[in-house]
mmCIF file of N, CA and C in Angstrom:
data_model
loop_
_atom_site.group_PDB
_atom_site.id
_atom_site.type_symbol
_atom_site.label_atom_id
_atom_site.label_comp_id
_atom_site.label_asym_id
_atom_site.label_seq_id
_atom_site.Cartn_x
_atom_site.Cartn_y
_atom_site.Cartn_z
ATOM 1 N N UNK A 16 -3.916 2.489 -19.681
ATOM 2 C CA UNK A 16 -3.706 3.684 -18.853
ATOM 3 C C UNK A 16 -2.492 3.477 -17.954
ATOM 4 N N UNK A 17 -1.378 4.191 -17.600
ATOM 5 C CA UNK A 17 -0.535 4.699 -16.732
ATOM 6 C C UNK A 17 -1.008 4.804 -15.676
ATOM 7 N N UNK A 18 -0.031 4.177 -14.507
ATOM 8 C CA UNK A 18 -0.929 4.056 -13.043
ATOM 9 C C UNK A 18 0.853 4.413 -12.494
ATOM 10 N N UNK A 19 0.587 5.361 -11.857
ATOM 11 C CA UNK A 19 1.815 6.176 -11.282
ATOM 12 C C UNK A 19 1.939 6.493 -10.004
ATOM 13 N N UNK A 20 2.742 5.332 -8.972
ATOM 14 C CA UNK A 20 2.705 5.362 -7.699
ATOM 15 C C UNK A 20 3.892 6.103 -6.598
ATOM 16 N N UNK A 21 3.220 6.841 -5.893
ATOM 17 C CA UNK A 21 4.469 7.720 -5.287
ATOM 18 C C UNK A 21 3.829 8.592 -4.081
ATOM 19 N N UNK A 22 4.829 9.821 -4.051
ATOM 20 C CA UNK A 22 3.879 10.712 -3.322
ATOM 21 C C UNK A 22 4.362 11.893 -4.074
ATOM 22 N N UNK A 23 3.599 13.336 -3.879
ATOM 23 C CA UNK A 23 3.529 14.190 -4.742
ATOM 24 C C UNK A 23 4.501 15.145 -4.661
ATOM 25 N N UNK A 24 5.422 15.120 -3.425
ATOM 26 C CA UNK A 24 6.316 15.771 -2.562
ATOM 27 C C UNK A 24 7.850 15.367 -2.991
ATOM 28 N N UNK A 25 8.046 13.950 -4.241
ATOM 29 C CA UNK A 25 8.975 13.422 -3.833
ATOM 30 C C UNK A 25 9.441 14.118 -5.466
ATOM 31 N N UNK A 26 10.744 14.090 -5.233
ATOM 32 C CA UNK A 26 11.599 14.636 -7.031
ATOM 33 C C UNK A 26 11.201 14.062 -7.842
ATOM 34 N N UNK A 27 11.667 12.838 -7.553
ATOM 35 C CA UNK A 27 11.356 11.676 -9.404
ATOM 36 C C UNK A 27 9.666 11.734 -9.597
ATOM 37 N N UNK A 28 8.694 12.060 -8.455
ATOM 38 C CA UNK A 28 7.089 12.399 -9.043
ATOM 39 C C UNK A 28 7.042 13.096 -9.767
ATOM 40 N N UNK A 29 7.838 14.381 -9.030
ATOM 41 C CA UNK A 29 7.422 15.745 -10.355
ATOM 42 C C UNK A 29 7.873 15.100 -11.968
ATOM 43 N N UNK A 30 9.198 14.724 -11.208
ATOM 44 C CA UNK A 30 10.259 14.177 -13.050
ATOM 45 C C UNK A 30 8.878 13.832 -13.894
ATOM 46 N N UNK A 31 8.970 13.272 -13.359
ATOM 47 C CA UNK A 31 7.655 11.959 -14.130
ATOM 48 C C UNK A 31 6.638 12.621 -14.683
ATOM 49 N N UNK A 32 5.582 13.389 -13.445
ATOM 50 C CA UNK A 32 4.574 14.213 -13.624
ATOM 51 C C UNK A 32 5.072 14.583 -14.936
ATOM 52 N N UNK A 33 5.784 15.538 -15.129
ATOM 53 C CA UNK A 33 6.174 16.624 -15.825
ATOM 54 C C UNK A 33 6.858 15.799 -17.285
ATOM 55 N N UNK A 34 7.612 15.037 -17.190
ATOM 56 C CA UNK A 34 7.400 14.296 -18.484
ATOM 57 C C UNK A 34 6.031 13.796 -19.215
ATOM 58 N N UNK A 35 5.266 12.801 -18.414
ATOM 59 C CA UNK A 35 4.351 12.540 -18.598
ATOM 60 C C UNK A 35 3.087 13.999 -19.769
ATOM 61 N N UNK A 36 3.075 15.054 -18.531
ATOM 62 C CA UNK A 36 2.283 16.559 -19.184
ATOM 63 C C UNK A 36 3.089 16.713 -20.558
ATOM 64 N N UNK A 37 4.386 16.816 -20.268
ATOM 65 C CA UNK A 37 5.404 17.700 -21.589
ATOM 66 C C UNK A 37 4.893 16.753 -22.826
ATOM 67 N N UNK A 38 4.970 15.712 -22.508
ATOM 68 C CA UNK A 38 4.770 14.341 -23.966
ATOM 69 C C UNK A 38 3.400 14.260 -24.201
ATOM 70 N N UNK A 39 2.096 14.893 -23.679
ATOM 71 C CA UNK A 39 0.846 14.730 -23.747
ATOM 72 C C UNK A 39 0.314 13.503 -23.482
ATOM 73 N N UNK A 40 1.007 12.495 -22.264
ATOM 74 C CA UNK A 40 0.659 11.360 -21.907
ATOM 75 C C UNK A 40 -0.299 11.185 -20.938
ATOM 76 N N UNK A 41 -1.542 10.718 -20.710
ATOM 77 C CA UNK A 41 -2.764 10.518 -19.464
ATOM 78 C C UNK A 41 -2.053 9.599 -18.694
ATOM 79 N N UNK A 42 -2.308 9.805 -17.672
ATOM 80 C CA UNK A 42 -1.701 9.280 -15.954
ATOM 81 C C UNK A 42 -2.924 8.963 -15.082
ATOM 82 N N UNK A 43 -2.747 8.145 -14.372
ATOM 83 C CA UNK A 43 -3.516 8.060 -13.021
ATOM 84 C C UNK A 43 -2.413 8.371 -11.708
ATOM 85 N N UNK A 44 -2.574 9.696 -10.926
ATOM 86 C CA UNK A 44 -1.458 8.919 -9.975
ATOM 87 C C UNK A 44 -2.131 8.511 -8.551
ATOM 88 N N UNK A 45 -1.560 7.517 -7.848
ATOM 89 C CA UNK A 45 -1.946 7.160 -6.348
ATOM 90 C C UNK A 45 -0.605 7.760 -5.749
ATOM 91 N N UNK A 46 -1.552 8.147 -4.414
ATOM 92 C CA UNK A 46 -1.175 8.544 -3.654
ATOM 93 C C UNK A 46 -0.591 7.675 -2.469
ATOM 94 N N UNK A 47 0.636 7.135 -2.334
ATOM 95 C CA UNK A 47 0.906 6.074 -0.942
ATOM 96 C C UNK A 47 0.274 6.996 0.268
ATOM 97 N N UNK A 48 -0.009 7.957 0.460
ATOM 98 C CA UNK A 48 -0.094 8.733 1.773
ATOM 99 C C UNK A 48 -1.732 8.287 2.219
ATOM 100 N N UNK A 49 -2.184 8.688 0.692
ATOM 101 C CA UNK A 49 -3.836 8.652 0.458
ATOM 102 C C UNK A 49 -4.637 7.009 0.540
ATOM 103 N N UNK A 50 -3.798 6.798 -0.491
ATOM 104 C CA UNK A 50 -4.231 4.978 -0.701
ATOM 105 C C UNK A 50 -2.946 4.100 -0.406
ATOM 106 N N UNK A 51 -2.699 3.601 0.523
ATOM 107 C CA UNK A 51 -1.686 2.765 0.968
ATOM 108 C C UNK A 51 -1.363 1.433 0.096
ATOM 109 N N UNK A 52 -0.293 1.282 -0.424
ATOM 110 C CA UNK A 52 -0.401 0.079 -1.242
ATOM 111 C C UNK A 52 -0.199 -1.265 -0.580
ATOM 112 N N UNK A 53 -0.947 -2.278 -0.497
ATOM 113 C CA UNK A 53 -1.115 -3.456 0.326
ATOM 114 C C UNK A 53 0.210 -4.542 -0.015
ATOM 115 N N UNK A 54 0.470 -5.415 0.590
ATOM 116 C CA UNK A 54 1.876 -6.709 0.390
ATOM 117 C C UNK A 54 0.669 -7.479 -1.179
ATOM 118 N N UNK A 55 -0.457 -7.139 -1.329
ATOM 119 C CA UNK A 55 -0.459 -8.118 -2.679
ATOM 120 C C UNK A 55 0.022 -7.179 -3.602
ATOM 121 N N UNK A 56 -0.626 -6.080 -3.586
ATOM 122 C CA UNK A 56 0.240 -4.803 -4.750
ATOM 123 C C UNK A 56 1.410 -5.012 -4.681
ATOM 124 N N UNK A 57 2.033 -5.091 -3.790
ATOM 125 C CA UNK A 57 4.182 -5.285 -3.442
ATOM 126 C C UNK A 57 4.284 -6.429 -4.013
ATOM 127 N N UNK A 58 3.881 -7.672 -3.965
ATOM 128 C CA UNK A 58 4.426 -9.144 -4.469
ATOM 129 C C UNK A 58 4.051 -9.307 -6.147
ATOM 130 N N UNK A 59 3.067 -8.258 -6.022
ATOM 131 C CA UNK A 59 2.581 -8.365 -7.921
ATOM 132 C C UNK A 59 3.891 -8.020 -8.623
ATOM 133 N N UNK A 60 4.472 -6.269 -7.690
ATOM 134 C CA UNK A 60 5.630 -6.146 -8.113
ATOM 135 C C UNK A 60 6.452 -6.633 -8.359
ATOM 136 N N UNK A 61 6.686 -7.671 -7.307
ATOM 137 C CA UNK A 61 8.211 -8.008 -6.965
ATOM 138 C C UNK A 61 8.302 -9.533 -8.104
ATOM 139 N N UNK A 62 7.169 -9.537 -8.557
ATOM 140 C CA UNK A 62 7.722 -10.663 -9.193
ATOM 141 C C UNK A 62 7.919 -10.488 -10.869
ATOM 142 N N UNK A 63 8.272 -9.141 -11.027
ATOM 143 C CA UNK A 63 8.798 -8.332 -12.361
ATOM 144 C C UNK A 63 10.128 -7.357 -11.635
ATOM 145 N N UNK A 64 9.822 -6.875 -10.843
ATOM 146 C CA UNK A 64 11.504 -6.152 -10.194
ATOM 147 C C UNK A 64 11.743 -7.127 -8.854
ATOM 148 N N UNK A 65 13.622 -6.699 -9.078
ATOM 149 C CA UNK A 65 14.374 -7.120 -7.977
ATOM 150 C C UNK A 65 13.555 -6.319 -6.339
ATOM 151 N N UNK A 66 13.509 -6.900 -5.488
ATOM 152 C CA UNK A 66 13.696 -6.232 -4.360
ATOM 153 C C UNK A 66 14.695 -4.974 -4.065
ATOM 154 N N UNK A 67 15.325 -5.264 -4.597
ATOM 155 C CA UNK A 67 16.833 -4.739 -4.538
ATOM 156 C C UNK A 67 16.301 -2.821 -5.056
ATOM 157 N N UNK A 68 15.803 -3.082 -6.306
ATOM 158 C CA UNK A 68 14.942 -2.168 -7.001
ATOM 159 C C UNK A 68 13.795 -1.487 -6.672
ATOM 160 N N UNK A 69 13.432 -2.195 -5.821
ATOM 161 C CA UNK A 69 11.507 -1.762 -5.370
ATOM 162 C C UNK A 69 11.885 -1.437 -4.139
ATOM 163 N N UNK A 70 13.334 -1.437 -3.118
ATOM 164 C CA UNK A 70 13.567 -1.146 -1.570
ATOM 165 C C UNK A 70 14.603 0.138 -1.970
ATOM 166 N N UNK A 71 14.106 1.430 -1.472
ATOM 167 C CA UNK A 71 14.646 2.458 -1.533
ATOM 168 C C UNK A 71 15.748 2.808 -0.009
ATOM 169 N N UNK A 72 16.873 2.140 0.036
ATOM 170 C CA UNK A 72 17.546 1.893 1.437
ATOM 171 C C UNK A 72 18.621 3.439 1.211
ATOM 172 N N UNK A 73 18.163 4.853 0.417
ATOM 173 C CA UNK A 73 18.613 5.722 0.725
ATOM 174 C C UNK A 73 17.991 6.631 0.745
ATOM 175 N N UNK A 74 16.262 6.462 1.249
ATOM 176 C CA UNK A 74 15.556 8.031 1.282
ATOM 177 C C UNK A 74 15.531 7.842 2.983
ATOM 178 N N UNK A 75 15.257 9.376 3.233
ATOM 179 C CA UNK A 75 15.002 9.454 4.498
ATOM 180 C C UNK A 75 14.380 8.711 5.282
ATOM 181 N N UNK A 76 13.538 8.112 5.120
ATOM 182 C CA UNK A 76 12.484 6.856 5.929
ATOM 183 C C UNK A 76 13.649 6.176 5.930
ATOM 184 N N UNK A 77 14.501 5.621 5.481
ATOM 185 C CA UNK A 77 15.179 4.294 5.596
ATOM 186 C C UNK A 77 16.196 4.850 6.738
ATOM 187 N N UNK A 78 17.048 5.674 6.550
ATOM 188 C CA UNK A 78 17.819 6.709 7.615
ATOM 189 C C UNK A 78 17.183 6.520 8.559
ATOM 190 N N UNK A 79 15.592 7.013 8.858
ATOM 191 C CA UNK A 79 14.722 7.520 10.353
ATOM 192 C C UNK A 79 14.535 6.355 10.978
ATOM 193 N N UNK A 80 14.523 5.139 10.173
ATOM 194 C CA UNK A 80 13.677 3.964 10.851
ATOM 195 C C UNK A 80 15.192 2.998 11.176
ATOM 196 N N UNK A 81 16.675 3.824 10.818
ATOM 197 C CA UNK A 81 17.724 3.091 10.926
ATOM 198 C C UNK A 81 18.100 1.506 10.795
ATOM 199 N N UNK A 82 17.306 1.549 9.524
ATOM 200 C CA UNK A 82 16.734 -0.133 8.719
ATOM 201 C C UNK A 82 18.038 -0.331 8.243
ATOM 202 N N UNK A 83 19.468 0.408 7.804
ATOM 203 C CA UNK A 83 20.334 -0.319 7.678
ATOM 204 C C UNK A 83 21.244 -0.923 8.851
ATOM 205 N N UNK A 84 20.810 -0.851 10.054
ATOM 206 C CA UNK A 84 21.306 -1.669 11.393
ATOM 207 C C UNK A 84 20.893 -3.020 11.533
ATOM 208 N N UNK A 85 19.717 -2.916 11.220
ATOM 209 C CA UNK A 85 19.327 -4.338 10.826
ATOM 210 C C UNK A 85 19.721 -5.096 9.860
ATOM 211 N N UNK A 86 20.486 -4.754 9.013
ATOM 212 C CA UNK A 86 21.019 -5.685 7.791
ATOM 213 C C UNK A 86 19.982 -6.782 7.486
ATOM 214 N N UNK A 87 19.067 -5.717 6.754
ATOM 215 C CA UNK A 87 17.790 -6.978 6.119
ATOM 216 C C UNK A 87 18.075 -7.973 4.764
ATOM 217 N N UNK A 88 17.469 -8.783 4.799
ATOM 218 C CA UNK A 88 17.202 -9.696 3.591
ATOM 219 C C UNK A 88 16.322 -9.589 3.189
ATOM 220 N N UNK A 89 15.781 -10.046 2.114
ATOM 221 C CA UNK A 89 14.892 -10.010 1.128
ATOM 222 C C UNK A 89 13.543 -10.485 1.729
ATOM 223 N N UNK A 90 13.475 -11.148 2.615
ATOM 224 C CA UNK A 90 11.928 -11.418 3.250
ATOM 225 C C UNK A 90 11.570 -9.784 4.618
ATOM 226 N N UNK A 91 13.166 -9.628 5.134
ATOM 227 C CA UNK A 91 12.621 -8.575 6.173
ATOM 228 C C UNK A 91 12.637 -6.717 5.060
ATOM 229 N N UNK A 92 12.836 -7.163 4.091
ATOM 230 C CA UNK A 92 12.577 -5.880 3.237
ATOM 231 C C UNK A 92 11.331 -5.685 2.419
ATOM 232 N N UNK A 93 10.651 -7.228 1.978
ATOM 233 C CA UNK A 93 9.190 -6.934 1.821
ATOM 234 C C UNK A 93 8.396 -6.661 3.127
ATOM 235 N N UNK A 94 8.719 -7.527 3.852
ATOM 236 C CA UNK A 94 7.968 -6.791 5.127
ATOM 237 C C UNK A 94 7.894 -5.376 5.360
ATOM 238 N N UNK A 95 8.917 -4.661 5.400
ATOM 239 C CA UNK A 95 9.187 -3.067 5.624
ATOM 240 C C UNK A 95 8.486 -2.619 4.256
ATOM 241 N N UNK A 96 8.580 -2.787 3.575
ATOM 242 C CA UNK A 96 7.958 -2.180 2.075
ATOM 243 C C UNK A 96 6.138 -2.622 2.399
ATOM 244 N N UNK A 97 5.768 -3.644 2.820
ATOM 245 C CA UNK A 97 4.335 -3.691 3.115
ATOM 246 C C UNK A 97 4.040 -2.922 3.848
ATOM 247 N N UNK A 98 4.827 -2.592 5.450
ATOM 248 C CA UNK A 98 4.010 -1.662 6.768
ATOM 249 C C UNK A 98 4.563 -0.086 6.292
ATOM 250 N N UNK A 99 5.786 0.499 5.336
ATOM 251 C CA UNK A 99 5.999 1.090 5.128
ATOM 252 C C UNK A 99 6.376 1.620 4.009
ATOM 253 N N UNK A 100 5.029 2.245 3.372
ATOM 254 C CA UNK A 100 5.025 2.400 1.807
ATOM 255 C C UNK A 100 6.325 3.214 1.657
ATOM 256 N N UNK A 101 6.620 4.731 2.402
ATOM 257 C CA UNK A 101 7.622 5.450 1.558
ATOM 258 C C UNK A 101 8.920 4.980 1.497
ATOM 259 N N UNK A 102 8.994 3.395 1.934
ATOM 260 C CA UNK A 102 10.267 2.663 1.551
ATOM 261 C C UNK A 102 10.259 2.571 0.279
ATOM 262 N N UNK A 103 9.478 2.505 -0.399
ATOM 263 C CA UNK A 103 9.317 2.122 -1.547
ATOM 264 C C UNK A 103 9.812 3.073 -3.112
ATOM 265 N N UNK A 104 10.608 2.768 -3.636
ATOM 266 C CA UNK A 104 11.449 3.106 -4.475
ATOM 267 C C UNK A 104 10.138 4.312 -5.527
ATOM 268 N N UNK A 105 10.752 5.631 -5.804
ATOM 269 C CA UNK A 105 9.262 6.232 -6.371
ATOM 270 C C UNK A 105 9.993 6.496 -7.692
ATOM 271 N N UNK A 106 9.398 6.614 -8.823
ATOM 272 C CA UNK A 106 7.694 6.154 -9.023
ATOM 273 C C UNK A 106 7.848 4.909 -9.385
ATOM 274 N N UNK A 107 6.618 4.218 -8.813
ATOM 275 C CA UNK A 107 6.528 2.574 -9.477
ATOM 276 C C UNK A 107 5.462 3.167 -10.484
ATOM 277 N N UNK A 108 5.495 3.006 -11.471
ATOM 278 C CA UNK A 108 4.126 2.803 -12.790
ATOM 279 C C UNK A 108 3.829 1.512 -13.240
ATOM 280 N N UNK A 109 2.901 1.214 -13.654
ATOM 281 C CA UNK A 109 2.423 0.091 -14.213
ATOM 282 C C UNK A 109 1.891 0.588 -15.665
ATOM 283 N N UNK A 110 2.123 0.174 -16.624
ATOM 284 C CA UNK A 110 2.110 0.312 -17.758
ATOM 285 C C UNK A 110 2.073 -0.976 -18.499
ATOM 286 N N UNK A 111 1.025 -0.962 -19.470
ATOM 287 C CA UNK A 111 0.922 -2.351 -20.533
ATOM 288 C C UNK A 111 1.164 -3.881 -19.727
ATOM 289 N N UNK A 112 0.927 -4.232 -18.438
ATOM 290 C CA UNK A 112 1.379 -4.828 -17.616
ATOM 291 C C UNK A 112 2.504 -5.204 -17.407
ATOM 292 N N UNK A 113 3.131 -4.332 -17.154
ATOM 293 C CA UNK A 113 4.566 -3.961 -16.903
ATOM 294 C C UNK A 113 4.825 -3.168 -15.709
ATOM 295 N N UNK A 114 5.872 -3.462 -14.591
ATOM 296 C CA UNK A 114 6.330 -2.261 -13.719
ATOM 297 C C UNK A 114 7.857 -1.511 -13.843
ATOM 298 N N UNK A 115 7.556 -0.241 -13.645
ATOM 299 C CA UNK A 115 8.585 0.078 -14.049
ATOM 300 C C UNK A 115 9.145 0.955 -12.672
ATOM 301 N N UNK A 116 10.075 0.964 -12.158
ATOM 302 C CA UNK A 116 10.722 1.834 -11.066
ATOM 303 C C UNK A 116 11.455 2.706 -11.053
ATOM 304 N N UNK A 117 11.596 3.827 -10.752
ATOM 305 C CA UNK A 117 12.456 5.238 -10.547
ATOM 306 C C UNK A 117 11.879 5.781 -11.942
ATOM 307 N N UNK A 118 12.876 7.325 -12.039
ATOM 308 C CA UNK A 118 12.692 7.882 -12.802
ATOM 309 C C UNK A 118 14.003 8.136 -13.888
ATOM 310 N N UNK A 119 13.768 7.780 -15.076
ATOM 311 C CA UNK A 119 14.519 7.574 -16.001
ATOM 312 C C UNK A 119 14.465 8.179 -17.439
ATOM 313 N N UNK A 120 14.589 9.103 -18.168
ATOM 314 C CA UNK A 120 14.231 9.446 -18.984
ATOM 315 C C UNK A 120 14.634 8.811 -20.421
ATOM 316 N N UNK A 121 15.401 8.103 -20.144
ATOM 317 C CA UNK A 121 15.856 7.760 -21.410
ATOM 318 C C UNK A 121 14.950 6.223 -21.742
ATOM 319 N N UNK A 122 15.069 5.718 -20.631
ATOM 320 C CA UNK A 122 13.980 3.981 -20.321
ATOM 321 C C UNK A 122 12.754 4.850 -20.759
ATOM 322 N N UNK A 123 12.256 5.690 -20.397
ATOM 323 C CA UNK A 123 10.531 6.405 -20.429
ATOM 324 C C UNK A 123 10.478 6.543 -22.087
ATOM 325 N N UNK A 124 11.537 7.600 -22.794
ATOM 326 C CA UNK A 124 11.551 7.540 -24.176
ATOM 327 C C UNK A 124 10.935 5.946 -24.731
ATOM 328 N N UNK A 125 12.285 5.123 -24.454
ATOM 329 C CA UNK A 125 12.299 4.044 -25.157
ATOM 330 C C UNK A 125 10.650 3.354 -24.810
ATOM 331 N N UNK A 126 10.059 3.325 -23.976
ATOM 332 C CA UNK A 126 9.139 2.414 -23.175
ATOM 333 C C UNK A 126 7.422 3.417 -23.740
ATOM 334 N N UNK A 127 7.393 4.883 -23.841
ATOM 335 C CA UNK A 127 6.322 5.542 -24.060
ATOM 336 C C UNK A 127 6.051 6.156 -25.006
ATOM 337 N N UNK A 128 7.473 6.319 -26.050
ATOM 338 C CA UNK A 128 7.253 6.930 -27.309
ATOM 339 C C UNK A 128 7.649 5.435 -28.615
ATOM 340 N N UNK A 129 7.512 4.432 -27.888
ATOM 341 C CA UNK A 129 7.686 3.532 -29.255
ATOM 342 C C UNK A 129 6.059 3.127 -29.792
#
């Protein structure tokens, strides 16, 4: 099963959503707002994606919380990604134990129709 993490408000959800429906694919999605994802969910990640990948340092949260003044590193950006989910790059899915980040249609082809 497809486990599809985000919030429902954000572009690349719908993308996804809506690929997902169009291709007749079953989804689970979580909600970061609803179910907060914990630093073990983040480190499961991070040790299949870059940080770099899983830290979204151009959505609005990153702007509001003026996290690029701080010029973080890789330990003060999991931190921010643990206390603050919508740092977090959307959609993360987990698939076949695999994570996959953003929304991509051409990676989704290759990755859901083989």
């Amino acid at each position: 099963m497809i486990k599809m993490y985000g919030i429902p408000t954000c572009g690349s959800i719908r993308k996804a959503k809506k690929y997902f429906n169009d291709n007749g694919t079953e989804f689970e999605f979580i909600d970061f707002k609803k179910s907060p994802v914990e630093c073990k969910k983040i480190d499961e990640w991070l040790k299949q994606v870059s940080i770099d990948k899983l830290f979204n340092n151009r959505g609005t949260k990153y702007r509001t919380l003026k996290l690029k003044e701080l010029n973080l590193d890789d330990a003060g950006k999991r931190e921010w990604l643990c206390k603050e989910n919508l740092l977090i790059k959307r959609p993360v899915i987990e698939y076949d134990g695999k994570v996959i980040v953003a929304f991509d249609e051409e990676e989704y082809d290759k990755i859901f129709k083989s």
